[in-house]
């Protein structure tokens, strides 16, 4: 992979996150539930993936609206204040139209709306595009990562069923005077690897798990290094790492190669499984609400997914913070 990290140019009109929200369906599916139906065990799933349970249900639009509404309430804005919706998803409700159309309508947003499919890298792709649109003059953008992967997962296939879950995370990104929150980013794709993880239209996901695992560690390490190099920072400068929540062993392998201790990692996969586009915002929000981010901290987002796509971004946290963080 060639280095492609980019720093946000000085003087570019900046943006910051002013609100966030999440949504998870009510139905909890535990490892014991799979143990009862498939040739698997809680011990195997826990040891090989770190996942204990995941949520199933809802629609991608419904979860997006719930998360988006919470994000807009925290930001203190209504649909009339939001110029654009970008919905990162790999499991839209319809082939046509974009699921973002329904989200826009239900949230009363007037501007543009589209779906973005970069699989598990989608939230970073969407966040960077939102900053680009704000640099071009828009004021406020709702960025959502949402999935209902249980609909495209064969629940009788132990290779995939145990991994994937449903959920959504959303943020409001708003123009600011002066430098914004995004410091640097890196986005890439190697389409020659697309057969490693795929679902035909109307069909279920199939995956070469071992090969995805191997590539995932390499591209996460390379992408994180590209973003940090573009930002002119190293691992010691980063306060929090929010990796794509696919497998705790992938996260541990990539982060130990990068030199990040476990205390810097945000993880929610124990309770959510792999929620693809929703995984980074779910983990980010969990860390924010746990008081793990302080003003001006550097936060590294990094992910990989089907495509094979990858993306990372360094943010200097100038955005909203909950009461618990001084
Ligand atoms: O967002 C990106 C999405 N995808 C990923 O991130 C997937 C990346 N890959 C992985 O997370 C891992 O490769 C898996 C969790 C999918 C599999 O773990 P692994 O340590 O790579 O296991 P493996 O494929 O090497 O399989 C080891 C054994 C095999 O049995 P044999 O051939 O050794 O007898 C599998 O058949 O484990 C078996 N196995 C299972 N056993 C119990 C595979 N799935 C299961 C299962 N329960 N669910």
Short mmCIF file of C-alpha atoms and ligand atoms in Angstrom, two decimals:
data_model
loop_
_atom_site.label_atom_id
_atom_site.label_comp_id
_atom_site.label_asym_id
_atom_site.label_seq_id
_atom_site.Cartn_x
_atom_site.Cartn_y
_atom_site.Cartn_z
CA UNK A 1 0.00 0.00 0.00
CA UNK A 2 1.44 3.38 -0.95
CA UNK A 3 1.43 6.12 1.68
CA UNK A 4 -1.50 8.42 1.10
CA UNK A 5 -2.09 10.21 4.39
CA UNK A 6 -3.08 13.85 4.02
CA UNK A 7 -2.97 16.73 6.48
CA UNK A 8 -5.85 19.19 6.49
CA UNK A 9 -4.33 22.33 4.93
CA UNK A 10 -3.79 25.32 7.24
CA UNK A 11 -6.50 27.90 6.67
CA UNK A 12 -9.08 25.33 5.48
CA UNK A 13 -12.51 26.07 6.94
CA UNK A 14 -12.75 23.70 9.90
CA UNK A 15 -15.48 21.72 11.58
CA UNK A 16 -16.10 20.01 14.88
CA UNK A 17 -18.42 17.39 16.37
CA UNK A 18 -21.12 19.08 18.44
CA UNK A 19 -23.37 16.13 19.24
CA UNK A 20 -23.61 12.38 19.05
CA UNK A 21 -26.08 9.56 19.46
CA UNK A 22 -26.33 5.80 19.19
CA UNK A 23 -29.02 3.19 18.67
CA UNK A 24 -29.00 -0.55 19.33
CA UNK A 25 -31.90 -2.94 18.75
CA UNK A 26 -33.49 -4.54 21.84
CA UNK A 27 -32.85 -8.18 20.97
CA UNK A 28 -29.64 -9.45 22.56
CA UNK A 29 -28.11 -12.57 20.97
CA UNK A 30 -25.57 -14.19 23.26
CA UNK A 31 -22.82 -16.70 22.55
CA UNK A 32 -24.92 -19.21 24.49
CA UNK A 33 -27.72 -18.70 21.95
CA UNK A 34 -25.34 -19.77 19.15
CA UNK A 35 -23.93 -22.58 21.27
CA UNK A 36 -27.48 -23.97 21.47
CA UNK A 37 -27.96 -23.93 17.66
CA UNK A 38 -24.59 -24.23 15.94
CA UNK A 39 -21.41 -26.29 16.28
CA UNK A 40 -19.69 -23.58 18.33
CA UNK A 41 -19.12 -22.57 21.95
CA UNK A 42 -19.00 -19.49 24.12
CA UNK A 43 -15.36 -20.36 24.89
CA UNK A 44 -14.37 -20.50 21.19
CA UNK A 45 -16.16 -17.26 20.28
CA UNK A 46 -14.80 -15.39 23.30
CA UNK A 47 -11.23 -16.58 22.84
CA UNK A 48 -11.11 -16.13 19.02
CA UNK A 49 -13.05 -12.88 18.74
CA UNK A 50 -13.64 -11.20 22.13
CA UNK A 51 -17.37 -11.00 21.36
CA UNK A 52 -19.87 -12.02 24.04
CA UNK A 53 -23.13 -10.72 22.58
CA UNK A 54 -24.57 -8.67 19.73
CA UNK A 55 -27.91 -6.98 18.97
CA UNK A 56 -30.28 -7.97 16.17
CA UNK A 57 -33.26 -6.13 14.74
CA UNK A 58 -34.69 -2.93 13.38
CA UNK A 59 -34.02 -1.30 10.06
CA UNK A 60 -31.01 0.68 8.95
CA UNK A 61 -33.16 3.79 8.53
CA UNK A 62 -34.87 3.31 11.91
CA UNK A 63 -31.59 2.91 13.80
CA UNK A 64 -30.10 5.87 11.89
CA UNK A 65 -33.05 8.10 12.76
CA UNK A 66 -32.83 7.18 16.45
CA UNK A 67 -29.08 7.83 16.60
CA UNK A 68 -29.36 10.96 14.42
CA UNK A 69 -32.16 12.42 16.52
CA UNK A 70 -30.09 12.01 19.70
CA UNK A 71 -27.04 13.59 18.01
CA UNK A 72 -29.10 16.57 16.83
CA UNK A 73 -30.66 17.03 20.29
CA UNK A 74 -27.21 17.09 21.90
CA UNK A 75 -26.00 19.59 19.30
CA UNK A 76 -29.11 21.70 19.97
CA UNK A 77 -30.18 21.72 16.32
CA UNK A 78 -33.28 20.73 14.37
CA UNK A 79 -33.56 19.31 10.88
CA UNK A 80 -33.91 22.82 9.50
CA UNK A 81 -30.38 23.60 10.73
CA UNK A 82 -28.76 20.59 9.05
CA UNK A 83 -27.58 20.93 5.43
CA UNK A 84 -26.74 17.36 4.54
CA UNK A 85 -26.93 13.70 5.62
CA UNK A 86 -24.22 11.17 4.84
CA UNK A 87 -25.21 7.63 5.83
CA UNK A 88 -22.37 5.12 5.84
CA UNK A 89 -23.88 1.67 5.47
CA UNK A 90 -23.23 -1.63 3.79
CA UNK A 91 -26.73 -2.93 4.60
CA UNK A 92 -29.18 -0.34 3.20
CA UNK A 93 -32.89 -1.05 3.51
CA UNK A 94 -33.53 -0.67 -0.23
CA UNK A 95 -31.41 -0.94 -3.31
CA UNK A 96 -33.20 2.22 -4.49
CA UNK A 97 -33.52 4.83 -3.07
CA UNK A 98 -30.70 5.60 -0.67
CA UNK A 99 -31.62 4.82 2.94
CA UNK A 100 -30.40 8.36 3.70
CA UNK A 101 -33.52 9.66 1.91
CA UNK A 102 -35.77 8.19 4.60
CA UNK A 103 -33.46 9.43 7.36
CA UNK A 104 -33.51 12.92 5.88
CA UNK A 105 -37.30 12.91 5.63
CA UNK A 106 -37.92 11.57 9.16
CA UNK A 107 -35.49 14.05 10.71
CA UNK A 108 -36.84 16.99 8.71
CA UNK A 109 -33.50 17.76 7.06
CA UNK A 110 -33.77 19.92 3.93
CA UNK A 111 -30.43 19.44 2.15
CA UNK A 112 -28.71 16.62 0.31
CA UNK A 113 -28.66 13.00 1.43
CA UNK A 114 -26.77 9.97 0.23
CA UNK A 115 -25.54 6.52 1.26
CA UNK A 116 -21.85 5.75 1.30
CA UNK A 117 -20.63 2.15 1.18
CA UNK A 118 -17.02 1.70 2.22
CA UNK A 119 -17.97 -1.18 4.55
CA UNK A 120 -16.32 -0.96 7.96
CA UNK A 121 -14.21 2.05 6.88
CA UNK A 122 -17.41 3.93 6.02
CA UNK A 123 -17.68 6.17 9.06
CA UNK A 124 -14.18 7.60 8.53
CA UNK A 125 -14.87 8.09 4.81
CA UNK A 126 -18.11 9.90 5.69
CA UNK A 127 -16.50 12.05 8.37
CA UNK A 128 -13.77 13.19 5.99
CA UNK A 129 -16.33 13.93 3.25
CA UNK A 130 -18.38 15.96 5.74
CA UNK A 131 -15.33 18.07 6.54
CA UNK A 132 -14.76 18.53 2.80
CA UNK A 133 -18.34 19.74 2.27
CA UNK A 134 -17.99 22.14 5.19
CA UNK A 135 -14.74 23.46 3.71
CA UNK A 136 -16.82 24.15 0.57
CA UNK A 137 -19.32 26.22 2.55
CA UNK A 138 -21.94 23.97 4.14
CA UNK A 139 -22.63 24.63 7.83
CA UNK A 140 -23.85 21.45 9.48
CA UNK A 141 -23.81 17.80 8.44
CA UNK A 142 -25.26 14.69 10.05
CA UNK A 143 -22.87 11.75 9.65
CA UNK A 144 -24.32 8.34 10.46
CA UNK A 145 -22.83 4.85 10.47
CA UNK A 146 -25.63 2.28 10.62
CA UNK A 147 -26.10 -1.40 9.84
CA UNK A 148 -28.58 -4.24 10.02
CA UNK A 149 -26.04 -6.92 9.18
CA UNK A 150 -28.17 -9.67 10.74
CA UNK A 151 -30.35 -9.42 7.60
CA UNK A 152 -27.43 -10.31 5.30
CA UNK A 153 -25.81 -12.88 7.61
CA UNK A 154 -26.66 -16.59 7.34
CA UNK A 155 -27.53 -17.40 10.95
CA UNK A 156 -26.70 -21.06 10.24
CA UNK A 157 -23.13 -20.29 9.14
CA UNK A 158 -20.84 -20.37 12.18
CA UNK A 159 -18.08 -18.62 10.21
CA UNK A 160 -20.04 -15.39 10.02
CA UNK A 161 -23.13 -15.58 12.27
CA UNK A 162 -21.20 -15.18 15.51
CA UNK A 163 -19.40 -12.05 14.33
CA UNK A 164 -21.94 -9.54 13.07
CA UNK A 165 -24.52 -7.33 14.76
CA UNK A 166 -26.83 -4.37 14.16
CA UNK A 167 -26.61 -0.79 15.42
CA UNK A 168 -25.99 2.85 14.58
CA UNK A 169 -23.89 5.80 15.68
CA UNK A 170 -24.29 9.39 14.50
CA UNK A 171 -22.51 12.72 14.92
CA UNK A 172 -23.35 16.30 14.01
CA UNK A 173 -20.37 17.99 12.35
CA UNK A 174 -20.52 21.76 12.42
CA UNK A 175 -18.42 24.57 10.88
CA UNK A 176 -16.23 26.52 13.31
CA UNK A 177 -14.12 29.66 13.14
CA UNK A 178 -10.46 28.75 13.18
CA UNK A 179 -8.96 25.28 12.90
CA UNK A 180 -11.33 22.36 13.04
CA UNK A 181 -11.11 18.99 14.68
CA UNK A 182 -9.80 16.96 11.74
CA UNK A 183 -6.01 17.10 11.61
CA UNK A 184 -5.21 14.40 9.04
CA UNK A 185 -6.66 11.36 7.35
CA UNK A 186 -5.86 8.39 5.15
CA UNK A 187 -8.33 6.49 2.97
CA UNK A 188 -7.63 3.61 0.65
CA UNK A 189 -8.91 0.54 -1.09
CA UNK A 190 -7.50 -2.53 -2.81
CA UNK A 191 -10.31 -3.80 -5.01
CA UNK A 192 -8.32 -6.87 -6.03
CA UNK A 193 -9.19 -8.22 -2.55
CA UNK A 194 -12.94 -7.70 -2.91
CA UNK A 195 -13.77 -11.45 -2.96
CA UNK A 196 -12.46 -11.88 0.61
CA UNK A 197 -15.74 -10.61 2.02
CA UNK A 198 -18.81 -10.21 -0.14
CA UNK A 199 -22.58 -10.50 -0.27
CA UNK A 200 -24.36 -10.56 -3.65
CA UNK A 201 -27.52 -8.50 -3.92
CA UNK A 202 -30.21 -10.43 -2.08
CA UNK A 203 -27.70 -12.94 -0.65
CA UNK A 204 -25.66 -13.59 2.46
CA UNK A 205 -22.12 -12.60 3.34
CA UNK A 206 -19.30 -15.05 2.69
CA UNK A 207 -15.85 -14.44 4.09
CA UNK A 208 -12.32 -15.80 4.01
CA UNK A 209 -11.82 -14.97 7.69
CA UNK A 210 -8.16 -15.98 7.96
CA UNK A 211 -7.10 -13.85 5.00
CA UNK A 212 -9.23 -10.88 6.10
CA UNK A 213 -7.57 -11.14 9.51
CA UNK A 214 -4.07 -11.15 8.02
CA UNK A 215 -4.68 -8.20 5.68
CA UNK A 216 -6.63 -6.27 8.32
CA UNK A 217 -3.68 -6.06 10.67
CA UNK A 218 -1.36 -4.82 7.89
CA UNK A 219 -3.70 -2.17 6.49
CA UNK A 220 -4.70 -0.87 9.93
CA UNK A 221 -1.06 -0.45 10.91
CA UNK A 222 -0.13 1.21 7.59
CA UNK A 223 -3.15 3.51 7.55
CA UNK A 224 -2.73 4.60 11.17
CA UNK A 225 0.95 5.35 10.46
CA UNK A 226 0.00 7.37 7.37
CA UNK A 227 -2.46 9.51 9.31
CA UNK A 228 -0.07 10.02 12.22
CA UNK A 229 2.79 10.92 9.86
CA UNK A 230 0.59 13.43 8.02
CA UNK A 231 -0.37 14.95 11.39
CA UNK A 232 3.28 15.04 12.47
CA UNK A 233 2.53 13.00 15.61
CA UNK A 234 3.52 9.61 17.00
CA UNK A 235 1.80 6.97 19.15
CA UNK A 236 2.80 8.72 22.39
CA UNK A 237 0.87 11.84 21.32
CA UNK A 238 -2.38 9.92 20.79
CA UNK A 239 -4.66 9.81 23.84
CA UNK A 240 -7.32 7.43 22.51
CA UNK A 241 -7.43 4.90 19.66
CA UNK A 242 -10.84 3.97 18.28
CA UNK A 243 -10.35 0.92 16.06
CA UNK A 244 -12.94 -0.87 13.95
CA UNK A 245 -14.58 -3.40 16.26
CA UNK A 246 -14.13 -6.65 14.29
CA UNK A 247 -12.08 -8.96 16.48
CA UNK A 248 -10.17 -8.20 19.67
CA UNK A 249 -7.21 -10.18 18.32
CA UNK A 250 -7.02 -7.95 15.23
CA UNK A 251 -7.22 -4.85 17.43
CA UNK A 252 -4.56 -6.14 19.83
CA UNK A 253 -2.20 -7.24 17.04
CA UNK A 254 -2.47 -3.94 15.13
CA UNK A 255 -2.27 -1.75 18.22
CA UNK A 256 0.68 -3.55 19.75
CA UNK A 257 2.57 -3.18 16.44
CA UNK A 258 1.72 0.51 16.50
CA UNK A 259 2.93 0.82 20.09
CA UNK A 260 -0.42 1.57 21.76
CA UNK A 261 -1.05 0.14 25.23
CA UNK A 262 -4.41 -1.45 26.01
CA UNK A 263 -5.31 1.57 28.18
CA UNK A 264 -5.59 3.72 25.03
CA UNK A 265 -8.05 1.45 23.21
CA UNK A 266 -11.78 2.03 22.90
CA UNK A 267 -13.68 -1.27 22.57
CA UNK A 268 -17.37 -2.15 22.57
CA UNK A 269 -17.29 -5.33 20.49
CA UNK A 270 -17.85 -7.50 23.58
CA UNK A 271 -21.43 -6.17 23.63
CA UNK A 272 -22.07 -5.27 19.99
CA UNK A 273 -20.14 -7.69 17.78
CA UNK A 274 -18.95 -6.32 14.47
CA UNK A 275 -21.37 -3.60 13.34
CA UNK A 276 -19.28 -2.49 10.32
CA UNK A 277 -20.00 1.20 9.58
CA UNK A 278 -21.50 1.66 13.06
CA UNK A 279 -18.58 0.18 14.97
CA UNK A 280 -16.25 3.20 15.13
CA UNK A 281 -18.97 5.71 16.15
CA UNK A 282 -20.35 3.25 18.75
CA UNK A 283 -16.87 2.84 20.28
CA UNK A 284 -16.12 6.57 20.03
CA UNK A 285 -19.35 7.53 21.79
CA UNK A 286 -18.76 4.91 24.49
CA UNK A 287 -15.33 6.44 25.17
CA UNK A 288 -16.67 10.01 25.11
CA UNK A 289 -19.47 9.17 27.52
CA UNK A 290 -17.03 7.29 29.75
CA UNK A 291 -15.04 10.52 30.16
CA UNK A 292 -12.01 9.10 28.34
CA UNK A 293 -11.52 12.14 26.09
CA UNK A 294 -10.36 15.56 27.31
CA UNK A 295 -10.23 18.85 25.50
CA UNK A 296 -7.42 18.98 22.87
CA UNK A 297 -6.70 15.25 23.15
CA UNK A 298 -5.61 13.60 19.93
CA UNK A 299 -7.95 10.76 18.95
CA UNK A 300 -7.05 8.23 16.25
CA UNK A 301 -9.87 6.48 14.37
CA UNK A 302 -8.78 3.49 12.28
CA UNK A 303 -10.65 0.79 10.40
CA UNK A 304 -10.67 -1.70 7.55
CA UNK A 305 -13.37 -3.64 5.81
CA UNK A 306 -14.77 -5.28 2.71
CA UNK A 307 -13.45 -3.95 -0.55
CA UNK A 308 -10.85 -4.21 0.87
CA UNK A 309 -11.12 -0.67 2.19
CA UNK A 310 -9.26 1.05 4.98
CA UNK A 311 -9.31 4.48 6.57
CA UNK A 312 -7.96 6.40 9.52
CA UNK A 313 -8.12 9.92 10.86
CA UNK A 314 -6.48 11.97 13.59
CA UNK A 315 -8.83 14.37 15.41
CA UNK A 316 -7.83 17.03 17.92
CA UNK A 317 -10.81 16.98 20.25
CA UNK A 318 -12.17 20.51 20.23
CA UNK A 319 -15.77 19.30 20.01
CA UNK A 320 -18.47 18.72 22.55
CA UNK A 321 -17.57 16.86 25.76
CA UNK A 322 -19.85 15.36 28.39
CA UNK A 323 -19.96 16.70 31.97
CA UNK A 324 -17.88 13.81 33.34
CA UNK A 325 -14.73 14.95 31.50
CA UNK A 326 -13.03 18.02 33.02
O1 LIG B 1 -15.14 -6.14 9.35
C1 LIG B 1 -14.34 -7.13 8.76
C2 LIG B 1 -15.05 -8.42 8.93
N1 LIG B 1 -14.34 -9.60 9.08
C3 LIG B 1 -13.38 -9.86 9.98
O2 LIG B 1 -12.89 -9.03 10.68
C4 LIG B 1 -12.97 -11.29 10.10
C5 LIG B 1 -11.52 -11.47 10.38
N2 LIG B 1 -11.26 -12.83 10.76
C6 LIG B 1 -11.52 -13.31 11.99
O3 LIG B 1 -12.00 -12.58 12.85
C7 LIG B 1 -11.15 -14.73 12.30
O4 LIG B 1 -10.45 -15.28 11.20
C8 LIG B 1 -12.36 -15.64 12.64
C9 LIG B 1 -12.95 -15.24 13.98
C10 LIG B 1 -13.43 -15.50 11.55
C11 LIG B 1 -11.93 -17.10 12.73
O5 LIG B 1 -10.90 -17.22 13.71
P1 LIG B 1 -9.56 -18.00 13.38
O6 LIG B 1 -8.76 -18.01 14.61
O7 LIG B 1 -8.95 -17.38 12.15
O8 LIG B 1 -10.08 -19.43 13.10
P2 LIG B 1 -9.88 -20.34 11.80
O9 LIG B 1 -10.69 -19.82 10.65
O10 LIG B 1 -8.42 -20.59 11.61
O11 LIG B 1 -10.53 -21.68 12.28
C12 LIG B 1 -9.94 -22.50 13.29
C13 LIG B 1 -10.88 -23.65 13.55
C14 LIG B 1 -11.31 -24.36 12.27
O12 LIG B 1 -11.41 -25.73 12.55
P3 LIG B 1 -10.22 -26.74 12.12
O13 LIG B 1 -10.11 -26.60 10.63
O14 LIG B 1 -9.01 -26.25 12.85
O15 LIG B 1 -10.74 -28.04 12.59
C15 LIG B 1 -12.69 -23.79 12.01
O16 LIG B 1 -13.51 -24.67 11.28
O17 LIG B 1 -12.08 -23.17 14.16
C16 LIG B 1 -13.21 -23.61 13.42
N3 LIG B 1 -14.27 -22.62 13.54
C17 LIG B 1 -15.11 -22.59 14.56
N4 LIG B 1 -15.21 -23.36 15.66
C18 LIG B 1 -16.18 -23.05 16.55
C19 LIG B 1 -14.57 -21.60 12.69
N5 LIG B 1 -15.62 -20.90 13.17
C20 LIG B 1 -15.97 -21.49 14.34
C21 LIG B 1 -16.95 -21.24 15.30
N6 LIG B 1 -17.01 -22.03 16.39
N7 LIG B 1 -17.84 -20.20 15.19
#
